[in-house]
Coordinates of C-alpha atoms (C1' of nucleotides) in Angstrom, one line a residue:
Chain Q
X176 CA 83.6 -12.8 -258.4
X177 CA 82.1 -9.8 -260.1
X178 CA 78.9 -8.7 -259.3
X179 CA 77.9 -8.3 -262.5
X180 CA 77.6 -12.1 -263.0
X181 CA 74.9 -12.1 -260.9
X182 CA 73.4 -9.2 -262.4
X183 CA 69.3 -9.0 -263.3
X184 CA 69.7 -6.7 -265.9
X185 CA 73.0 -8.2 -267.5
X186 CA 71.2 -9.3 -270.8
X187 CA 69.6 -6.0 -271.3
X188 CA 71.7 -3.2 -270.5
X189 CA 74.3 -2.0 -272.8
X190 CA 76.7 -4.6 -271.4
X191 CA 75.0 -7.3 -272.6
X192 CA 77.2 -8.4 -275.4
X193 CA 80.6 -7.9 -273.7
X194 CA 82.9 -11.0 -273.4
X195 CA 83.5 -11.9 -269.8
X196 CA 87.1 -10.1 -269.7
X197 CA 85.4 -6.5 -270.6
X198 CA 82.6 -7.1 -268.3
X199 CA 85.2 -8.3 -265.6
X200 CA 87.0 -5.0 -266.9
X201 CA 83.8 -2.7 -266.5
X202 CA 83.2 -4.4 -263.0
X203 CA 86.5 -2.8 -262.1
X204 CA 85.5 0.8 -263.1
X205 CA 81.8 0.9 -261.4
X206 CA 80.4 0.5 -258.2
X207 CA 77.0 -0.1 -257.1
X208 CA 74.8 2.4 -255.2
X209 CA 71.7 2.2 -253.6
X210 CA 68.8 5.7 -254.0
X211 CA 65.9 5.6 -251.6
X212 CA 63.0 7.1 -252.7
X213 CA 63.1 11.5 -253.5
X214 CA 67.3 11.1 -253.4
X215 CA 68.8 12.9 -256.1
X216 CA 71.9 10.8 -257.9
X217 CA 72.8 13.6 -259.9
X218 CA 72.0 17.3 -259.8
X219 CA 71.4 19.5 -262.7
X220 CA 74.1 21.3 -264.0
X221 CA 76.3 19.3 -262.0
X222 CA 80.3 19.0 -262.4
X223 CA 80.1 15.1 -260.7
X224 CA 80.3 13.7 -263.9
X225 CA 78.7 10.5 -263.3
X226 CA 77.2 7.6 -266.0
X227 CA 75.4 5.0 -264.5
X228 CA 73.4 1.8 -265.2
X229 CA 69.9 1.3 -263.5
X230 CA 69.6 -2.3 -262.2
X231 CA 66.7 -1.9 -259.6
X232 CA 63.8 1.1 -259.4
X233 CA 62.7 4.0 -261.1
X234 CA 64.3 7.6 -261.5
X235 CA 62.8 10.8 -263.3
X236 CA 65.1 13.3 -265.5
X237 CA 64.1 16.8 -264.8
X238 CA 64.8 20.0 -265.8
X239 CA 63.6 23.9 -263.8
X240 CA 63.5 26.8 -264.5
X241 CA 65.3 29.8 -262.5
X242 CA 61.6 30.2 -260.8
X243 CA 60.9 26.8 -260.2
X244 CA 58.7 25.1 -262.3
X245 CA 60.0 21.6 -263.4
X246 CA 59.7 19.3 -266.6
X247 CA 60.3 16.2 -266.4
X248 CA 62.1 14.7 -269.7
X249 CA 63.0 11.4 -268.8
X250 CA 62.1 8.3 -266.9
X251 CA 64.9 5.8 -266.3
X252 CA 63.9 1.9 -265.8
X253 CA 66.1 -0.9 -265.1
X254 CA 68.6 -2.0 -268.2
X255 CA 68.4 2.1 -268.9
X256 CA 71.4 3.7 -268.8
X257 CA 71.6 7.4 -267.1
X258 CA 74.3 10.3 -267.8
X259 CA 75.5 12.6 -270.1
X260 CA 79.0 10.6 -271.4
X261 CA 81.4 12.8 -274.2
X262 CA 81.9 16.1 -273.7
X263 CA 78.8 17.7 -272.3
X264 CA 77.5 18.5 -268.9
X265 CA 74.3 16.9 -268.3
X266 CA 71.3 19.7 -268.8
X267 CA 69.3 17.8 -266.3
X268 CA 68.4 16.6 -262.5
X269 CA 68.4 13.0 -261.8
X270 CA 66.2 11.7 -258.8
X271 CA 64.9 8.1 -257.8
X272 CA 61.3 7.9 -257.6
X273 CA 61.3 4.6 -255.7
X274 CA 64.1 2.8 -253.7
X275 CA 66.5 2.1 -256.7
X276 CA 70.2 0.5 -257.0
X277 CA 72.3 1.9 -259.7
X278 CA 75.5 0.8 -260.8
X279 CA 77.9 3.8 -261.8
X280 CA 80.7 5.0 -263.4
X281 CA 83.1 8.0 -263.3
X282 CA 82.3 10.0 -266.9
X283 CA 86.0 10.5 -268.2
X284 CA 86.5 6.2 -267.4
X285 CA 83.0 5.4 -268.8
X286 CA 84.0 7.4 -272.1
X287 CA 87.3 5.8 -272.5
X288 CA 86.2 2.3 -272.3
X289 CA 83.4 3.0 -274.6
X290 CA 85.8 4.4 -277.3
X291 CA 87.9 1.0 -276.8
X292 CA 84.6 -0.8 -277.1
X293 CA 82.5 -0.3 -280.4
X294 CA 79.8 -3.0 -279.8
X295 CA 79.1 -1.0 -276.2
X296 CA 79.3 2.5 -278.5
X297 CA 76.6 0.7 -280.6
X298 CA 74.4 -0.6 -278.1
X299 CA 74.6 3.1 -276.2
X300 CA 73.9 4.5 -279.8
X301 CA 70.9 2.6 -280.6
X302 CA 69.7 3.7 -277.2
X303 CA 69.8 6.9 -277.3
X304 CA 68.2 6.4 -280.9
X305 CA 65.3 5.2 -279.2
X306 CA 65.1 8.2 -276.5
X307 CA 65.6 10.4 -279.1
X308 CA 62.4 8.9 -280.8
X309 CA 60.7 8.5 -277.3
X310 CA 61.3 12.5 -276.8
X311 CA 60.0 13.6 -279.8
X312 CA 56.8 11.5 -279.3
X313 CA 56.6 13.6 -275.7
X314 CA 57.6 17.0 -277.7
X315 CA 54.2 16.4 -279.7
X316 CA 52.3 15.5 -276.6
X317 CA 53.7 18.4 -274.5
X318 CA 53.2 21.2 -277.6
X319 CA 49.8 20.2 -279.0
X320 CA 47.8 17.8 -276.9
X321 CA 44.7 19.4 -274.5
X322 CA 44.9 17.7 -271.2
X323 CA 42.6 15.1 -271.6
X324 CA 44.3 13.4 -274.6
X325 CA 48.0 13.8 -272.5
X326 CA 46.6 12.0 -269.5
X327 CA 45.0 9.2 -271.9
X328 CA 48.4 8.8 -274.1
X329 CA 50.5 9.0 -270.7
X330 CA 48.1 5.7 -269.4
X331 CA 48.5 4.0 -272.4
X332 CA 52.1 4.7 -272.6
X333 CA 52.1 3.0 -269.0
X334 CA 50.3 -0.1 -270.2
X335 CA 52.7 -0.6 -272.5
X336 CA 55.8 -0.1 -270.4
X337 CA 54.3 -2.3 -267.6
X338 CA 52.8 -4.8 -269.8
X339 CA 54.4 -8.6 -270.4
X340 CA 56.7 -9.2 -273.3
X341 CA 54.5 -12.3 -273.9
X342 CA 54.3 -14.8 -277.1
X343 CA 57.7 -14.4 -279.3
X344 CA 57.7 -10.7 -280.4
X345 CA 54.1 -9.5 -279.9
X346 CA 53.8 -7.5 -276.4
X347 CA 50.8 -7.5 -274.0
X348 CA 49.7 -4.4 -272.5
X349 CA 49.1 -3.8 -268.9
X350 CA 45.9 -4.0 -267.9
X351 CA 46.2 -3.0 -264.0
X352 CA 49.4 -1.5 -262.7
X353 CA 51.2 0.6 -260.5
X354 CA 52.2 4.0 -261.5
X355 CA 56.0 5.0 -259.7
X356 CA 54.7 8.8 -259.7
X357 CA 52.7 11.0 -257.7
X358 CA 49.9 13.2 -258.9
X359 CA 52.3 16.0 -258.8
X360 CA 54.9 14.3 -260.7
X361 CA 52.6 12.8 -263.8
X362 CA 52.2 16.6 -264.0
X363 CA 55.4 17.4 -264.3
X364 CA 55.5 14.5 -266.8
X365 CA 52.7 16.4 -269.1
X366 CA 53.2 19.7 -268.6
X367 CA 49.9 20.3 -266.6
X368 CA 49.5 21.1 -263.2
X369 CA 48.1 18.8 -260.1
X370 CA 44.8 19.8 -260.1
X371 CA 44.0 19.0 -263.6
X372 CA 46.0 15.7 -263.6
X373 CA 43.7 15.2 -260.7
X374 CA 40.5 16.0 -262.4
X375 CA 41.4 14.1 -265.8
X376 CA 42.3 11.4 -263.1
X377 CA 38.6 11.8 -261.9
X378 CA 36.8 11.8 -265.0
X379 CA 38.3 9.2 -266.5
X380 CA 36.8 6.9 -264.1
X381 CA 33.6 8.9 -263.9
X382 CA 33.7 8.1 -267.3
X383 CA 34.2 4.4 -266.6
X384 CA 37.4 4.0 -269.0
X385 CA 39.6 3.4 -266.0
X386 CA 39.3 2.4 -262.2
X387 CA 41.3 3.8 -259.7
X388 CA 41.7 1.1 -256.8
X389 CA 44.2 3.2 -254.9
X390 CA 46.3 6.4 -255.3
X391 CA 48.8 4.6 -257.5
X392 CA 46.8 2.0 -259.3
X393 CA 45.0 2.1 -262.3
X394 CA 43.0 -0.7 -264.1
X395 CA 42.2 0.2 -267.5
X396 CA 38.5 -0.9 -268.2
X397 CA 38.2 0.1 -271.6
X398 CA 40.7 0.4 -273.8
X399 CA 39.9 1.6 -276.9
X400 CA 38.3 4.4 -275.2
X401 CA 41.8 5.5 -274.0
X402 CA 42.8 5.2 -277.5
X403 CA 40.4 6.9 -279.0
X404 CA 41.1 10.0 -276.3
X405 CA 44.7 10.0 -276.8
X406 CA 44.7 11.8 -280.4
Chain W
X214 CA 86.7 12.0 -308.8
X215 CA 84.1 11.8 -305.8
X216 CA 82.1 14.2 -305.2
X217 CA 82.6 13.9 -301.2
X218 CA 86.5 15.6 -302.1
X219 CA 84.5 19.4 -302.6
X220 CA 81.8 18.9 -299.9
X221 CA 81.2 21.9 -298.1
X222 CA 80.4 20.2 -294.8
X223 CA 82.8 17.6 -295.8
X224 CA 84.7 18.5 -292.5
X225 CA 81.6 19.2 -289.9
X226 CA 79.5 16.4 -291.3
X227 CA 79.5 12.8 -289.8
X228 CA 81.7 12.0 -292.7
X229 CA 84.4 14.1 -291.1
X230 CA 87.7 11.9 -290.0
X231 CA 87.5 8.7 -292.5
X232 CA 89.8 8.2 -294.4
X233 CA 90.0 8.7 -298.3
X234 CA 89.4 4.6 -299.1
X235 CA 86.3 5.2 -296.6
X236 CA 85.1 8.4 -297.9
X237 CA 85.2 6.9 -301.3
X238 CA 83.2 3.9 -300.3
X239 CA 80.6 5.6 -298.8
X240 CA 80.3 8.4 -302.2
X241 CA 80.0 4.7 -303.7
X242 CA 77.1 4.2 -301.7
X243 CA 75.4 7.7 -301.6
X244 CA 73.5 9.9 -304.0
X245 CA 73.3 13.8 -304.3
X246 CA 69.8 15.2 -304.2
X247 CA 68.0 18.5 -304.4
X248 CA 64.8 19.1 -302.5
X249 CA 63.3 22.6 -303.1
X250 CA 61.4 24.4 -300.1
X251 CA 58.2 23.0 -299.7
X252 CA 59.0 19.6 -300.4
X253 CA 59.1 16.4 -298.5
X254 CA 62.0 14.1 -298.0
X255 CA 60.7 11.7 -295.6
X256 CA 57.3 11.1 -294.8
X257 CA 55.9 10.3 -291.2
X258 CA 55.7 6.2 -291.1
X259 CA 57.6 5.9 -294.6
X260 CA 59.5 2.7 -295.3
X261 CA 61.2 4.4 -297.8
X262 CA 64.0 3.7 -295.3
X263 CA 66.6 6.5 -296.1
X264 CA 69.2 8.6 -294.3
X265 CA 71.2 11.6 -295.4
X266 CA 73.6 14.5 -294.5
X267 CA 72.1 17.7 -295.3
X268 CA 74.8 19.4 -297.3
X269 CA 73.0 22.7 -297.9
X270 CA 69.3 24.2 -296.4
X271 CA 67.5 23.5 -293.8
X272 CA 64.9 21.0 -292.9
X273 CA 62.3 20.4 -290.6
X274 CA 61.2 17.3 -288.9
X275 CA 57.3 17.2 -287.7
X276 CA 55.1 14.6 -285.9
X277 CA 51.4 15.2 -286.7
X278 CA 48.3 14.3 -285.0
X279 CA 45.4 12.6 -286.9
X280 CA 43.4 15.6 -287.6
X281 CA 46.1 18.0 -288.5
X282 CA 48.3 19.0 -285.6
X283 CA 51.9 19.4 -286.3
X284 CA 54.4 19.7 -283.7
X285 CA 58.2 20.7 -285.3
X286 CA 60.1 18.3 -283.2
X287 CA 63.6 19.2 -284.7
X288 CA 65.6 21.0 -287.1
X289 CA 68.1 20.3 -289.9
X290 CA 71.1 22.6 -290.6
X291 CA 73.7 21.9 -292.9
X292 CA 76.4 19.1 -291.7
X293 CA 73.7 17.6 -289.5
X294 CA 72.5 13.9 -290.1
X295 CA 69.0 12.9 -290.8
X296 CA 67.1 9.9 -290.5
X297 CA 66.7 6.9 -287.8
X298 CA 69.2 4.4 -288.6
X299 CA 69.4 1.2 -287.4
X300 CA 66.1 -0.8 -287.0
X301 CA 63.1 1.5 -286.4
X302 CA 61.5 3.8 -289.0
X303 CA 61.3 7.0 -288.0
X304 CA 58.2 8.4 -286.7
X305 CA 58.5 11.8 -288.2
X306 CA 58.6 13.5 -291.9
X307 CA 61.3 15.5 -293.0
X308 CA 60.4 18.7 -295.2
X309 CA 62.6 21.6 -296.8
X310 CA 61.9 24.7 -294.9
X311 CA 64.3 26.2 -297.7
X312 CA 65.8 24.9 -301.5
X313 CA 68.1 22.1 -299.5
X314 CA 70.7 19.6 -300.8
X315 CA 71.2 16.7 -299.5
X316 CA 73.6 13.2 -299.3
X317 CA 71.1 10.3 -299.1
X318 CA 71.8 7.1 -298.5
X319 CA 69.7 3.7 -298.1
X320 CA 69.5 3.1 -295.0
X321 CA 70.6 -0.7 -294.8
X322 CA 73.5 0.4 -296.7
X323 CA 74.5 2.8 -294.2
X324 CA 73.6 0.4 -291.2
X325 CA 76.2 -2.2 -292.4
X326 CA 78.8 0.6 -293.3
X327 CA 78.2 2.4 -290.1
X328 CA 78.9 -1.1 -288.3
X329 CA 82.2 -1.3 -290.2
X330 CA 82.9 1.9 -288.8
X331 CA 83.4 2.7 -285.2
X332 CA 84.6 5.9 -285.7
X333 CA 81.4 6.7 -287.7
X334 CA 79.4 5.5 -285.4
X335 CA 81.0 7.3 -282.7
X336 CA 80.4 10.6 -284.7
X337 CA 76.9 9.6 -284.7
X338 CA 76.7 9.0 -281.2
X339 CA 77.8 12.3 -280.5
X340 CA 75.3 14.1 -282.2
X341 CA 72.9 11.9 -281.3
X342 CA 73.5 12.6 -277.4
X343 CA 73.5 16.6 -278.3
X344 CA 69.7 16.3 -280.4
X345 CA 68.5 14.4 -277.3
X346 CA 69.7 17.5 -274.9
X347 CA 68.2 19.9 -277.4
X348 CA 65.3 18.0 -277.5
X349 CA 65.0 17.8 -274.1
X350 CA 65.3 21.4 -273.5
X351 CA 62.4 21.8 -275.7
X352 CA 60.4 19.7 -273.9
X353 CA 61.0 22.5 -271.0
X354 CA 60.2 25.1 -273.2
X355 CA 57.1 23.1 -274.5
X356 CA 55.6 22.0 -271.2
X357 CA 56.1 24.9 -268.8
X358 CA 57.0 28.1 -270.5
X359 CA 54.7 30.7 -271.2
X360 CA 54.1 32.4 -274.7
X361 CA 56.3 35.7 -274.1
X362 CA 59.1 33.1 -272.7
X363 CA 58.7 30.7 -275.3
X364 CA 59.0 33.4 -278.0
X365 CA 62.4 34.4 -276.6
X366 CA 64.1 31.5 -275.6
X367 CA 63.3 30.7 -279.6
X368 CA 64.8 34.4 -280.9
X369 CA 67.7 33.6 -278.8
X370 CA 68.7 30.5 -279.9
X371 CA 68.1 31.6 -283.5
X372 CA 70.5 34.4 -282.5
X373 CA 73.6 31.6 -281.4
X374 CA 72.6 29.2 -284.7
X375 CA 73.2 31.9 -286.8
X376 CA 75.9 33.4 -284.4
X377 CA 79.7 33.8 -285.8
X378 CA 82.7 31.0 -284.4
X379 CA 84.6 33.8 -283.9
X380 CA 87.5 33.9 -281.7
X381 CA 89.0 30.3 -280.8
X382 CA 86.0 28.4 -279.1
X383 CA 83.4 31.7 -278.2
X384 CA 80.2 31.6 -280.0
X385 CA 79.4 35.5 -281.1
X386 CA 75.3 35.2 -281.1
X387 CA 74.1 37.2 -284.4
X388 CA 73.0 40.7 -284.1
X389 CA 70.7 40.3 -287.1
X390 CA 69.2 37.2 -288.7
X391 CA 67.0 35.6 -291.1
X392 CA 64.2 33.3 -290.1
X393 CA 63.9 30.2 -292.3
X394 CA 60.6 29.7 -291.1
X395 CA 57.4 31.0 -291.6
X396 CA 55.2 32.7 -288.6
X397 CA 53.4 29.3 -288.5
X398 CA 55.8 26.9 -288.4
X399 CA 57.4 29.0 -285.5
X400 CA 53.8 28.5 -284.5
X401 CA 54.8 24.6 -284.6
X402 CA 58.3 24.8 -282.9
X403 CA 57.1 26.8 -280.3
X404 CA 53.2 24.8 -279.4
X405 CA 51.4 27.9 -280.5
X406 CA 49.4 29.2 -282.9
X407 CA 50.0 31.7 -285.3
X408 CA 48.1 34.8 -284.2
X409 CA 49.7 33.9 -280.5
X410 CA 53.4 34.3 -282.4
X411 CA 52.4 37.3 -284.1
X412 CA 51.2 39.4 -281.0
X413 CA 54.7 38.2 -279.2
X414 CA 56.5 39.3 -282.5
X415 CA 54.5 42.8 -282.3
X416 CA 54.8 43.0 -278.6
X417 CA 58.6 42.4 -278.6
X418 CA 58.9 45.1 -281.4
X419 CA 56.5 47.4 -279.4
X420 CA 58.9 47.3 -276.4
X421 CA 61.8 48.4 -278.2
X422 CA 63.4 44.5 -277.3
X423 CA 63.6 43.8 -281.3
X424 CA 63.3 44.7 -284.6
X425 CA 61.3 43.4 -287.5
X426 CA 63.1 44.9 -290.6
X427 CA 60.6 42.4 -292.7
X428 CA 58.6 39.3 -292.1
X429 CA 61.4 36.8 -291.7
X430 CA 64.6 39.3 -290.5
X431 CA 64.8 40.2 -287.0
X432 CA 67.5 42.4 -285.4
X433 CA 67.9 41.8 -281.6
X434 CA 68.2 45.5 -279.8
X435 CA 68.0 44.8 -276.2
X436 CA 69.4 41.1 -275.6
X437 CA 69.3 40.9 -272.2
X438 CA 65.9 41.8 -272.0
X439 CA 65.3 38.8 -274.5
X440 CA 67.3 37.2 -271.7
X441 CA 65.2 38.3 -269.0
X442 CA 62.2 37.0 -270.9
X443 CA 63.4 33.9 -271.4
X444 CA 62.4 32.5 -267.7
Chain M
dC126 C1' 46.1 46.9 -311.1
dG127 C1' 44.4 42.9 -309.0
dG128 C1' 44.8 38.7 -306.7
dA129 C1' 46.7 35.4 -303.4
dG130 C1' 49.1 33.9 -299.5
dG131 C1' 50.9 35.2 -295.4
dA132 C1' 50.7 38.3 -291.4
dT133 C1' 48.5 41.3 -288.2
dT134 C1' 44.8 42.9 -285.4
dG135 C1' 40.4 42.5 -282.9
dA136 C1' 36.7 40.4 -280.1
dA137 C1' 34.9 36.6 -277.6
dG138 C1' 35.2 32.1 -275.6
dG139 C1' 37.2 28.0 -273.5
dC140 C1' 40.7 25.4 -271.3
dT141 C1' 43.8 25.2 -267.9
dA142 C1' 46.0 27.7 -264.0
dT143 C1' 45.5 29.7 -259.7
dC144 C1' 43.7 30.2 -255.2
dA145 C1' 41.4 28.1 -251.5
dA146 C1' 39.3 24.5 -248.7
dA147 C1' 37.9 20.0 -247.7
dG148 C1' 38.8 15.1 -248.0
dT149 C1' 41.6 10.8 -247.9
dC150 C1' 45.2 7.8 -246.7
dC151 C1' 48.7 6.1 -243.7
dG152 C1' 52.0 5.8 -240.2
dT153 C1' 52.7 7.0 -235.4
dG154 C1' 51.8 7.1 -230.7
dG155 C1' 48.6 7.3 -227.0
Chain C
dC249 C1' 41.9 0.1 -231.0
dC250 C1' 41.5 4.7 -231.9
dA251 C1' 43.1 9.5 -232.1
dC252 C1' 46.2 12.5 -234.3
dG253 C1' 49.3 14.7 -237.7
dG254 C1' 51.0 15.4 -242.1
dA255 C1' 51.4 14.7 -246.9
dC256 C1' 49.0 13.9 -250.8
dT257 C1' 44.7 14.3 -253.4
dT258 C1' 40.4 15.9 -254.6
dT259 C1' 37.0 19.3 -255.3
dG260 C1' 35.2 24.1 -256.0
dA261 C1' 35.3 28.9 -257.6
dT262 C1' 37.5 32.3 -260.1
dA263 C1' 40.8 34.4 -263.2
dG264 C1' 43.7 34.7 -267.1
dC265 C1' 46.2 33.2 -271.0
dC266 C1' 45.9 31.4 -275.2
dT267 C1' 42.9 29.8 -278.8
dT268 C1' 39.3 30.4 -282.0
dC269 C1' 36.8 32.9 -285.3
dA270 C1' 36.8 36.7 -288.3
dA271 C1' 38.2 40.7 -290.7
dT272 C1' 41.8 43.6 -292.4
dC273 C1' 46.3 44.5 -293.9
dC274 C1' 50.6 43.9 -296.2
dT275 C1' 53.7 42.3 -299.7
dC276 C1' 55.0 40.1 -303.5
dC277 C1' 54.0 39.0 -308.5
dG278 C1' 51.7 38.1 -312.5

DNA sequence: CGGAGGATTGAAGGCTATCAAAGTCCGTGG
DNA sequence: CCACGGACTTTGATAGCCTTCAATCCTCCG
C-alpha cells in the first residue's frame, strides 16, 4: 500500500487531485524523510537537487551573505511544497525549525512527471502565485516598515496562519499560539536584529497589546491595536 | 492577419511555442494597448482583473503603505508577463516607468485559455519560479544589506539586464546603461530615500567606481570594485 | 530669461545596531 | 530536591547609519 493513502496532507498538497494511479506513480518516485529540529534538508547553492513535499513541521528558507548575515525568505508549513524544480539551482538554504517529515523527490524525476501531469503543473503554478504575492507583501515590510510596525504585521501574520479555518469560507484568527522561531530567527524574518525583536517583544506587552506567557507564546490581547501598529 | 505574427517578443514572450491556431485564438482574445510613462495600468486592489505581456517599456509594480510609502516590489521588461492570474487580485499597481506597450487580456479569459494550455501554463510556471528567486534575493538585499551594498548589488544587476547575449549562452554585462528610473524610485527598489541614493551615486562617482555621464546613464569603470561592494 | 521638477548637498536628529552584562529558562546530574 | 551549566533572552549604554528637514543647484523647456 502506498503511504500516501494514509497521508495527512493528501487533500492539500499539490497532489491532491491526482487519480490513484499517478499518486501510486508519485509514491514510486519519493521517499519520506524525517528533519529534527536545526537540520538542514537542503543547503544553499546546493547541486542535491531535491523537491520535496512538507507533511509534518516547520522549515525556514534562508539566504547569507558572504559575511554572514542571513534573511530568511520563506517559511514552509505542511501541504507546502519546497525546491527549486526546472532548470535553476535553488538560491536558498533550507532548515527545519521543529522536528519535521518531508516527503521528497529527486529534481530531474519531479520535473518529468510534472510535465506529464498538467493538473500537478497547475496546482504547483498557483502556488508559487501565491508565494510570489506572499514575498512581495514581505518586500514592502522588509524595505519600508520601522520596527515596531514589522513586529506587529509579523504577529498578525501569525494569527492568521495559526488561526482555525472556521465557518464555510470566513477564517478565525489565532488568538494565543506558538511561534516555531526563536528571537533570533523572527529577526532574521524582519530584517532586524535580536535585541530589538526583543525589545518590540517587550513593549508590546508593556503596552498591554499582547502577553507573553512563555518564550514562544503569545496571546494577543488587543487586536486592533496590532492592526493599527502594523501600517 | 493577427497582429501576434510581427510581435517583437513574439518568440521570448509566454506566447512563445503555440501553435498558429493557438496564437490566433489568443490575438482573438487580446487587445494592443499604449500606456505612456507616468501612467497606471493596474491599480493596487483593482478588480479591473487584467493580465498582459508587455511588448515594449518597462513597468513597475509597487505595494504602498496607507500614508504614502511605496516599496517597488518588481519590474517589467519587455517579453515578461504581468498580472496575477488565477483567483486572487493582485495586491500591487502596475505603472509605466517609460511610454510602454502592452498585450492585455481579461483575465478570466486568459484563466480558461491558460487551462486549455499546458504548455502555456508551463511557460508561466517558469517565470513564475524565476520572479519568486528574484524576489527573494531582494528580500536579502532589503532586509540586511547596507546602503553602499544595496546601491551596488542594484548598478550590477542593471549592468546584466541591459547586458548583450553575446556568445552562445554567456551574458556580456553592459559597460554603459540607461536607468529607466528616476533617483526616487531607485529610492523605492532599493528601501531608501532619495538623498541616501544620491550620496551613494556621488560617492560611487567620487571613488572613481562609476561614471555619471547624466542623471539616468551610468558607465561602470571599476566592476569589481562594484563587486566588492556588493557584500 | 525664467520657472519647475528633479537632483544634490548640508546639518541635525532619531531609530536601530552594536557592544556588554545581567537575567531567565530548562535539562542534567549530584 | 537542589545545584549547575548552557543557551537563549532581556536590558542597558553608546555609537553610527540613514532619515529628515532645508537650501541650493542643475537641466530642460516654454
Amino acid at each position: 500500500m502506498s503511504p500516501c493513502e494514509t497521508c495527512v496532507v493528501r487533500n492539500r498538497a499539490i497532489c491532491a487531485g491526482l487519480h490513484d494511479r499517478e499518486i501510486h506513480a508519485l509514491s514510486m518516485m519519493g521517499r519520506r524523510r524525517s528533519v529534527a529540529a536545526g537540520e538542514p534538508l537542503i543547503w544553499e547553492d546546493d547541486d542535491s537537487l531535491l523537491v520535496a513535499n512538507v507533511i509534518e513541521g516547520v522549515l525556514k528558507l534562508t539566504t547569507s551573505t558572504g559575511d554572514g548575515r542571513e534573511q530568511i525568505v520563506g517559511v514552509a508549513y505542511p501541504s507546502d511544497f519546497i525546491g527549486r524544480p526546472f532548470g535553476q539551482t535553488s538560491r536558498a538554504s533550507v532548515v527545519a525549525l521543529t522536528d519535521a517529515r518531508v516527503c521528497v523527490f529527486a529534481r530531474n524525476d519531479f520535473d518529468r512527471f510534472a510535465r506529464e501531469h498538467p493538473e500537478l503543473e497547475h496546482k504547483l503554478l498557483e502556488r508559487t502565485l501565491a508565494e510570489l504575492d506572499r514575498s512581495r507583501a514581505w518586500m514592502m515590510l522588509l524595505g519600508r516598515k520601522t520596527a515596531p510596525e514589522k513586529l506587529a504585521t509579523f504577529l498578525l501574520d501569525m494569527a492568521d496562519r495559526f488561526g482555525d479555518p472556521a465557518c464555510s469560507t470566513a477564517l478565525v484568527p489565532a488568538r494565543r499560539f506558538t511561534l516555531p522561531f526563536s528571537r533570533q530567527q523572527v529577526a532574521d524574518l524582519l530584517g532586524l536584529t535580536i535585541e530589538t525583536v526583543s525589545r518590540q517583544f517587550t513593549r508590546l506587552k508593556a503596552d498591554g497589546v499582547i502577553d507573553l506567557p512563555s518564550r514562544r507564546d503569545v496571546e494577543v490581547i488587543d487586536r486592533s491595536a496590532l492592526e493599527a501598529l502594523a501600517g
